[in-house]
Amino acid sequence: MKLYIPGPVQVSEKTFRAFCRPMIGHRSGEFKKLYGGIQPRLKELFQTEQPVFLSTSSAWGVMEGAVRNLVGEGKVLNCMCGAFSDKWLDVSRKCGKQAEALQVEWGQPIRGEQIRAKLKEGGYQAVTVIHNETSTGVLSPLQEICEVMREFPDVLLIVDTVSSFSVVPIPMDAWGIDVLLTGSQKALAMPPGLALFSASAKAFERAEKVKGRGYYFDFLEFRKNQLEDMTPSTPSISHIYALESKLEDIFTEGVSNRHQRHAQLNDLVGEWVKRNGFEFFAPEGFRSRSLTCVANNRGIDVAAFVKNLKDRHGIVLDGGYGKLKGLTFRVSNMGDETQESMTALLAAMDDCLPQ
Ligand SMILES: *Cc1c(COP(=O)(O)O)cnc(C)c1O
């Protein structure tokens, strides 16, 4: 069985071998060497001078944690354009925060001017944005959003890049992102269970004043432990081994080559979409580079298509997320995919497409 769903994605043999290395003590010198050793590459990948933290949780842990660390008595604006970004509003409210929605229709991006209009109302402490909304295949214009955020220096920007990290450039410091977070099982093609994040100086200043940060996701605990190349609690050491191996892969390929590879593979899928008379769910100019959300304008039986792919080719494809089930299907090109693997996928899709 091979996964072409947009997360978890297929994990390579090499990553698995690293994942399965024997355990070491998490307060040992060996661990500190492992942890400290990957920091320079992590910082380079995050394009930040700040430390990069590793949280043994899925991305949602840090998504919740960022709200708890950066939002006190003021409001948080949750920008919503799909399943994951919509859920962030509920999560903020469950943390007891005053959360407001900036909701656009699923399939549309979040635009800078929409955020500006909301923030002008005043009283906001932070904004959450999902860079690449995995459920709809929409890539929101992050640079445009970051430029708007400069007009509101007291409002901090929290960005989820779970399915765009290392796919397109995201210069954290240059764009002024306050919390940049990602998860292990999508764009990074590792097993699920680890989240990576970095926080700006402004984010730490805010966290110092915010009460009720809790312990497990307290940014100040992460910062304190990082000084000694450690995590606050016992981390998933296996994931850190896997991450070390993945960083080796990424820097061997070269970061910009990696971006280019994703663009090329994404274009291959795009050509398949057009060739077969389908449309894209996301508008031109705002399409994800790591997955394609295909609009089922032909009205095919998506469930049968997905089942045939599985039965005949051992390929797992997604038949649409939540309310988009059957109305769309999603093709992932994230992680370690190659020209060969994507060409094979598209041939299998041709074979299973109802006439
Ligand atoms: C998958 C996904 C998440 C949630 O990740 P978990 O690992 O389940 O916590 C969050 N944001 C985006 C954009 C995702 O694609």
Coordinates of N, CA and C in Angstrom, one line a residue, residues 26 35 37 46 76 79 93-94 129-130 147 153 199 209 252 261 310 333-334 339 352:
H26 N 17.2 10.9 27.7 CA 16.9 12.3 27.2 C 17.6 13.4 27.9
Y35 N 20.3 16.6 19.7 CA 19.4 17.7 19.7 C 20.1 19.0 19.3
G37 N 22.8 19.2 17.7 CA 23.4 19.0 16.4 C 22.5 19.4 15.2
F46 N 13.9 27.0 8.9 CA 12.9 28.0 9.4 C 13.2 29.4 9.0
V76 N -8.3 37.0 20.0 CA -7.6 36.3 18.9 C -8.4 36.2 17.7
C79 N -8.4 33.1 11.3 CA -8.7 33.2 9.9 C -9.1 31.8 9.4
R93 N -11.5 28.9 21.6 CA -12.6 29.1 22.6 C -12.5 28.1 23.7
K94 N -12.1 26.9 23.3 CA -12.0 25.8 24.4 C -10.9 26.2 25.3
V129 N -3.3 31.9 11.2 CA -3.4 31.7 9.8 C -2.9 30.3 9.5
I130 N -3.6 29.6 8.6 CA -3.1 28.4 8.1 C -2.6 28.7 6.7
E147 N 2.7 41.6 5.5 CA 2.9 43.1 5.3 C 1.8 43.8 6.0
P153 N 1.7 46.4 15.1 CA 2.9 45.8 15.7 C 2.6 45.1 17.0
A199 N 9.6 30.7 17.8 CA 8.8 31.9 18.2 C 9.7 33.1 18.2
K209 N 4.0 37.6 29.9 CA 2.9 38.4 30.6 C 1.6 37.6 30.6
T252 N 21.0 17.5 1.5 CA 21.7 16.9 0.4 C 21.0 17.3 -0.9
R261 N 11.4 20.8 -6.9 CA 10.9 19.5 -7.2 C 9.4 19.5 -6.8
K310 N -7.1 1.6 -4.8 CA -6.6 0.8 -3.7 C -6.6 -0.7 -4.1
N333 N 1.5 15.6 -3.4 CA 2.9 15.4 -4.0 C 3.9 15.8 -3.0
M334 N 3.6 15.7 -1.7 CA 4.5 16.2 -0.7 C 5.5 15.1 -0.2
Q339 N 9.6 12.3 -9.8 CA 9.0 12.2 -11.1 C 8.4 10.9 -11.4
C352 N -7.9 4.0 -13.5 CA -9.1 3.8 -12.6 C -10.2 4.8 -12.9

